[in-house]
Amino acid sequence: MRILLAEDEEQLARVLKMAMEQSNYQVDAVNNGQEAVELSKKNAYDIIILDIMMPVKDGIEALKEIRAGGDRTYIMMLTAMSEEDDRVNGLDSGADDYLTKPFSLKELLARLRSLERRTNDYNDENLEFADLHLDSNEQVLESSNSISLSREETRMLEYFILNSGKKLTTADLINHVWNAGDNEADPEEVWINICYLRQKLQSIQSKAKIIGEKGGPYLLKGE
């Protein structure tokens, strides 16, 4: 999983980043809310961890701006024991969970493992983007008409829609479309499925397009 960590306490940020990387997570760390917002717009993350008390833009402000842009990434807030109002405000503003400082690394890593298991199975049955409607359960894509998708095509398009406007690398797609340890998941397999999806988008006369050359990165556009 790819994680965005926004924490301005230098020592804590270093410890958290090291612990998560040792658990084989890819971590981008920033020390203020504005940088968190900017990175969230450019990169696809599985989890965003925001400290509430940060300079330039605090965690609540960053959270609201990220959500206002339509980003549905799982967001966890880090709060101090005395910040009850901020915790409530954070949840009301779109946060999915929070951890109260001080917290144990074991608890944080356990929550990340739980989320990793959850993200292996998308729970969005129906997704909309531009003139597209994707029924994930039935693996059917609709626009001017409809067409069936393979399992890999469905998961790939889900990931594109959930991260529309962001450039996705081949590695991003491999990690989120294929199960871990799948020997068939390689850059060539990604390109083949990109080509199939492009053909199917054309066949249903959709205005949506997947932009990018072989090897990536790739971007889903509505026009």
mmCIF file of C-alpha atoms in Angstrom:
data_model
loop_
_atom_site.group_PDB
_atom_site.id
_atom_site.type_symbol
_atom_site.label_atom_id
_atom_site.label_comp_id
_atom_site.label_asym_id
_atom_site.label_seq_id
_atom_site.Cartn_x
_atom_site.Cartn_y
_atom_site.Cartn_z
ATOM 1 C CA MET A 1 0.000 0.000 0.000
ATOM 2 C CA ARG A 2 1.054 3.574 -0.607
ATOM 3 C CA ILE A 3 0.612 5.889 2.361
ATOM 4 C CA LEU A 4 0.763 9.673 2.703
ATOM 5 C CA LEU A 5 1.881 10.745 6.187
ATOM 6 C CA ALA A 6 1.493 14.395 7.249
ATOM 7 C CA GLU A 7 3.100 14.959 10.654
ATOM 8 C CA ASP A 8 5.132 18.002 11.726
ATOM 9 C CA GLU A 9 6.790 16.425 14.792
ATOM 10 C CA GLU A 10 10.073 15.439 13.161
ATOM 11 C CA GLN A 11 11.022 12.593 15.484
ATOM 12 C CA LEU A 12 7.538 11.045 15.465
ATOM 13 C CA ALA A 13 7.306 11.327 11.692
ATOM 14 C CA ARG A 14 10.679 9.606 11.305
ATOM 15 C CA VAL A 15 9.670 6.744 13.628
ATOM 16 C CA LEU A 16 6.298 6.255 11.924
ATOM 17 C CA LYS A 17 7.804 6.324 8.439
ATOM 18 C CA MET A 18 10.501 3.812 9.381
ATOM 19 C CA ALA A 19 8.010 1.438 11.027
ATOM 20 C CA MET A 20 5.651 1.512 8.058
ATOM 21 C CA GLU A 21 8.440 1.056 5.523
ATOM 22 C CA GLN A 22 9.747 -1.913 7.500
ATOM 23 C CA SER A 23 6.269 -3.396 7.064
ATOM 24 C CA ASN A 24 6.714 -3.021 3.276
ATOM 25 C CA TYR A 25 4.500 0.032 2.867
ATOM 26 C CA GLN A 26 5.540 2.853 0.557
ATOM 27 C CA VAL A 27 5.440 6.107 2.532
ATOM 28 C CA ASP A 28 5.555 9.737 1.409
ATOM 29 C CA ALA A 29 6.056 12.029 4.414
ATOM 30 C CA VAL A 30 5.362 15.776 4.620
ATOM 31 C CA ASN A 31 5.310 18.180 7.563
ATOM 32 C CA ASN A 32 2.354 20.452 6.808
ATOM 33 C CA GLY A 33 -1.202 20.256 5.547
ATOM 34 C CA GLN A 34 -0.638 22.205 2.351
ATOM 35 C CA GLU A 35 1.980 19.741 1.118
ATOM 36 C CA ALA A 36 -0.399 16.902 1.984
ATOM 37 C CA VAL A 37 -3.131 18.461 -0.168
ATOM 38 C CA GLU A 38 -0.755 18.987 -3.085
ATOM 39 C CA LEU A 39 0.583 15.423 -3.016
ATOM 40 C CA SER A 40 -2.916 13.950 -2.671
ATOM 41 C CA LYS A 41 -3.887 15.667 -5.916
ATOM 42 C CA LYS A 42 -0.932 14.218 -7.814
ATOM 43 C CA ASN A 43 -0.565 10.711 -6.418
ATOM 44 C CA ALA A 44 -2.872 7.770 -5.744
ATOM 45 C CA TYR A 45 -2.750 6.753 -2.083
ATOM 46 C CA ASP A 46 -4.423 3.900 -0.259
ATOM 47 C CA ILE A 47 -4.328 5.721 3.089
ATOM 48 C CA ILE A 48 -3.706 9.314 4.129
ATOM 49 C CA ILE A 49 -2.654 9.957 7.732
ATOM 50 C CA LEU A 50 -3.086 13.577 8.856
ATOM 51 C CA ASP A 51 -1.973 15.117 12.126
ATOM 52 C CA ILE A 52 -4.460 17.777 13.201
ATOM 53 C CA MET A 53 -1.999 20.345 14.563
ATOM 54 C CA MET A 54 0.270 21.273 11.643
ATOM 55 C CA PRO A 55 1.691 24.539 10.245
ATOM 56 C CA VAL A 56 0.655 26.303 7.015
ATOM 57 C CA LYS A 57 -2.617 24.338 6.878
ATOM 58 C CA ASP A 58 -3.850 22.177 9.755
ATOM 59 C CA GLY A 59 -5.159 18.646 9.353
ATOM 60 C CA ILE A 60 -8.834 19.609 9.411
ATOM 61 C CA GLU A 61 -8.346 22.210 6.678
ATOM 62 C CA ALA A 62 -6.317 19.741 4.611
ATOM 63 C CA LEU A 63 -8.977 17.070 5.087
ATOM 64 C CA LYS A 64 -11.765 19.386 3.921
ATOM 65 C CA GLU A 65 -9.810 20.429 0.825
ATOM 66 C CA ILE A 66 -8.958 16.842 -0.085
ATOM 67 C CA ARG A 67 -12.587 15.767 0.254
ATOM 68 C CA ALA A 68 -13.827 18.836 -1.634
ATOM 69 C CA GLY A 69 -11.796 17.647 -4.615
ATOM 70 C CA GLY A 70 -13.726 14.371 -4.663
ATOM 71 C CA ASP A 71 -10.895 12.262 -3.239
ATOM 72 C CA ARG A 72 -12.315 9.223 -1.416
ATOM 73 C CA THR A 73 -9.028 7.863 -0.060
ATOM 74 C CA TYR A 74 -9.239 6.411 3.459
ATOM 75 C CA ILE A 75 -8.113 9.175 5.835
ATOM 76 C CA MET A 76 -6.953 8.673 9.417
ATOM 77 C CA MET A 77 -6.479 11.655 11.736
ATOM 78 C CA LEU A 78 -3.854 11.852 14.494
ATOM 79 C CA THR A 79 -5.163 13.795 17.500
ATOM 80 C CA ALA A 80 -4.027 14.715 20.993
ATOM 81 C CA MET A 81 -6.000 13.453 23.978
ATOM 82 C CA SER A 82 -7.459 16.934 24.639
ATOM 83 C CA GLU A 83 -8.698 17.529 21.086
ATOM 84 C CA GLU A 84 -12.161 15.951 21.380
ATOM 85 C CA ASP A 85 -13.847 18.725 19.396
ATOM 86 C CA ASP A 86 -11.266 18.332 16.645
ATOM 87 C CA ARG A 87 -11.881 14.585 16.504
ATOM 88 C CA VAL A 88 -15.620 15.141 16.111
ATOM 89 C CA ASN A 89 -15.015 17.894 13.561
ATOM 90 C CA GLY A 90 -12.630 15.640 11.655
ATOM 91 C CA LEU A 91 -15.108 12.784 11.433
ATOM 92 C CA ASP A 92 -17.873 15.189 10.422
ATOM 93 C CA SER A 93 -15.579 16.642 7.753
ATOM 94 C CA GLY A 94 -14.950 13.291 6.097
ATOM 95 C CA ALA A 95 -12.275 11.479 8.104
ATOM 96 C CA ASP A 96 -12.703 7.712 8.318
ATOM 97 C CA ASP A 97 -10.924 7.131 11.623
ATOM 98 C CA TYR A 98 -8.569 8.690 14.138
ATOM 99 C CA LEU A 99 -5.779 7.660 16.480
ATOM 100 C CA THR A 100 -5.287 9.437 19.788
ATOM 101 C CA LYS A 101 -1.747 10.393 20.781
ATOM 102 C CA PRO A 102 0.143 8.789 22.347
ATOM 103 C CA PHE A 103 -0.558 5.556 20.462
ATOM 104 C CA SER A 104 1.431 2.371 20.009
ATOM 105 C CA LEU A 105 3.098 1.446 16.741
ATOM 106 C CA LYS A 106 1.577 -2.012 17.103
ATOM 107 C CA GLU A 107 -1.923 -0.532 17.028
ATOM 108 C CA LEU A 108 -1.162 1.636 14.003
ATOM 109 C CA LEU A 109 0.337 -1.263 12.046
ATOM 110 C CA ALA A 110 -2.569 -3.521 13.027
ATOM 111 C CA ARG A 111 -5.014 -0.948 11.647
ATOM 112 C CA LEU A 112 -3.016 -0.690 8.443
ATOM 113 C CA ARG A 113 -3.072 -4.467 7.996
ATOM 114 C CA SER A 114 -6.830 -4.457 8.532
ATOM 115 C CA LEU A 115 -7.251 -1.748 5.922
ATOM 116 C CA GLU A 116 -4.970 -3.599 3.528
ATOM 117 C CA ARG A 117 -7.208 -6.666 3.739
ATOM 118 C CA ARG A 118 -10.245 -4.479 3.172
ATOM 119 C CA THR A 119 -8.816 -2.727 0.105
ATOM 120 C CA ASN A 120 -8.121 -6.063 -1.577
ATOM 121 C CA ASP A 121 -11.880 -6.232 -2.182
ATOM 122 C CA TYR A 122 -13.480 -3.068 -3.487
ATOM 123 C CA ASN A 123 -16.840 -2.339 -1.860
ATOM 124 C CA ASP A 124 -18.033 0.132 -4.499
ATOM 125 C CA GLU A 125 -20.676 -1.861 -6.364
ATOM 126 C CA ASN A 126 -21.510 0.976 -8.762
ATOM 127 C CA LEU A 127 -19.238 3.778 -9.904
ATOM 128 C CA GLU A 128 -19.922 6.780 -12.137
ATOM 129 C CA PHE A 129 -17.428 8.789 -14.164
ATOM 130 C CA ALA A 130 -18.169 11.186 -17.023
ATOM 131 C CA ASP A 131 -20.657 9.247 -19.193
ATOM 132 C CA LEU A 132 -19.694 5.874 -17.707
ATOM 133 C CA HIS A 133 -21.530 3.620 -15.290
ATOM 134 C CA LEU A 134 -19.595 0.645 -13.937
ATOM 135 C CA ASP A 135 -21.399 -2.216 -12.205
ATOM 136 C CA SER A 136 -18.555 -3.988 -10.431
ATOM 137 C CA ASN A 137 -20.593 -6.954 -9.248
ATOM 138 C CA GLU A 138 -21.874 -7.770 -12.726
ATOM 139 C CA GLN A 139 -18.625 -6.618 -14.404
ATOM 140 C CA VAL A 140 -20.632 -4.526 -16.867
ATOM 141 C CA LEU A 141 -19.675 -1.129 -18.258
ATOM 142 C CA GLU A 142 -22.351 1.166 -19.691
ATOM 143 C CA SER A 143 -22.408 4.384 -21.718
ATOM 144 C CA SER A 144 -24.294 4.683 -25.038
ATOM 145 C CA ASN A 145 -24.545 0.900 -24.804
ATOM 146 C CA SER A 146 -23.070 -1.756 -22.531
ATOM 147 C CA ILE A 147 -20.252 -4.284 -22.593
ATOM 148 C CA SER A 148 -18.909 -7.003 -20.316
ATOM 149 C CA LEU A 149 -15.521 -6.697 -18.660
ATOM 150 C CA SER A 150 -13.066 -9.249 -17.356
ATOM 151 C CA ARG A 151 -12.197 -9.332 -13.649
ATOM 152 C CA GLU A 152 -8.908 -7.525 -14.291
ATOM 153 C CA GLU A 153 -10.544 -4.916 -16.525
ATOM 154 C CA THR A 154 -13.193 -4.262 -13.883
ATOM 155 C CA ARG A 155 -10.680 -3.805 -11.075
ATOM 156 C CA MET A 156 -8.464 -1.641 -13.254
ATOM 157 C CA LEU A 157 -11.313 0.653 -14.245
ATOM 158 C CA GLU A 158 -12.459 0.863 -10.622
ATOM 159 C CA TYR A 159 -9.007 2.023 -9.636
ATOM 160 C CA PHE A 160 -8.898 4.537 -12.478
ATOM 161 C CA ILE A 161 -12.302 5.982 -11.521
ATOM 162 C CA LEU A 162 -11.445 6.190 -7.831
ATOM 163 C CA ASN A 163 -8.261 8.050 -8.781
ATOM 164 C CA SER A 164 -9.499 10.072 -11.745
ATOM 165 C CA GLY A 165 -7.262 13.001 -12.558
ATOM 166 C CA LYS A 166 -4.188 11.279 -11.139
ATOM 167 C CA LYS A 167 -1.418 9.651 -13.130
ATOM 168 C CA LEU A 168 -1.177 5.954 -12.245
ATOM 169 C CA THR A 169 2.047 4.048 -12.747
ATOM 170 C CA THR A 170 2.316 0.478 -13.961
ATOM 171 C CA ALA A 171 3.365 -0.491 -10.427
ATOM 172 C CA ASP A 172 0.237 1.187 -8.993
ATOM 173 C CA LEU A 173 -1.966 -0.864 -11.319
ATOM 174 C CA ILE A 174 -0.164 -4.142 -10.643
ATOM 175 C CA ASN A 175 -0.468 -3.625 -6.878
ATOM 176 C CA HIS A 176 -4.186 -2.845 -7.001
ATOM 177 C CA VAL A 177 -5.544 -4.975 -9.820
ATOM 178 C CA TRP A 178 -3.788 -8.271 -9.289
ATOM 179 C CA ASN A 179 -3.511 -10.257 -6.098
ATOM 180 C CA ALA A 180 -0.167 -10.179 -4.321
ATOM 181 C CA GLY A 181 2.139 -12.875 -5.543
ATOM 182 C CA ASP A 182 0.394 -13.294 -8.883
ATOM 183 C CA ASN A 183 3.186 -14.276 -11.242
ATOM 184 C CA GLU A 184 1.187 -13.152 -14.265
ATOM 185 C CA ALA A 185 1.047 -9.565 -13.037
ATOM 186 C CA ASP A 186 3.741 -7.789 -15.040
ATOM 187 C CA PRO A 187 3.999 -4.600 -17.146
ATOM 188 C CA GLU A 188 3.005 -6.450 -20.320
ATOM 189 C CA GLU A 189 -0.174 -7.721 -18.676
ATOM 190 C CA VAL A 190 -0.997 -4.172 -17.589
ATOM 191 C CA TRP A 191 -0.540 -2.857 -21.142
ATOM 192 C CA ILE A 192 -2.711 -5.611 -22.622
ATOM 193 C CA ASN A 193 -5.558 -4.735 -20.262
ATOM 194 C CA ILE A 194 -5.139 -1.018 -20.964
ATOM 195 C CA CYS A 195 -5.526 -1.775 -24.685
ATOM 196 C CA TYR A 196 -8.613 -3.923 -24.067
ATOM 197 C CA LEU A 197 -10.210 -1.182 -21.945
ATOM 198 C CA ARG A 198 -9.524 1.419 -24.609
ATOM 199 C CA GLN A 199 -11.208 -0.735 -27.219
ATOM 200 C CA LYS A 200 -14.214 -1.286 -24.986
ATOM 201 C CA LEU A 201 -14.561 2.408 -24.168
ATOM 202 C CA GLN A 202 -14.652 3.094 -27.900
ATOM 203 C CA SER A 203 -17.126 0.295 -28.554
ATOM 204 C CA ILE A 204 -19.676 1.782 -26.126
ATOM 205 C CA GLN A 205 -19.046 5.248 -27.605
ATOM 206 C CA SER A 206 -17.846 6.754 -24.343
ATOM 207 C CA LYS A 207 -16.083 10.113 -24.196
ATOM 208 C CA ALA A 208 -13.812 8.786 -21.438
ATOM 209 C CA LYS A 209 -10.268 7.942 -22.466
ATOM 210 C CA ILE A 210 -7.219 6.354 -20.873
ATOM 211 C CA ILE A 211 -4.220 8.509 -21.726
ATOM 212 C CA GLY A 212 -0.638 7.237 -21.713
ATOM 213 C CA GLU A 213 1.954 5.312 -23.690
ATOM 214 C CA LYS A 214 3.095 1.741 -23.049
ATOM 215 C CA GLY A 215 4.905 1.621 -19.719
ATOM 216 C CA GLY A 216 2.809 4.406 -18.220
ATOM 217 C CA PRO A 217 1.925 6.452 -16.393
ATOM 218 C CA TYR A 218 -1.771 6.381 -17.327
ATOM 219 C CA LEU A 219 -4.571 8.856 -16.736
ATOM 220 C CA LEU A 220 -8.357 8.513 -17.038
ATOM 221 C CA LYS A 221 -9.940 11.603 -18.613
ATOM 222 C CA GLY A 222 -13.607 12.405 -19.079
ATOM 223 C CA GLU A 223 -13.269 14.200 -22.401
#
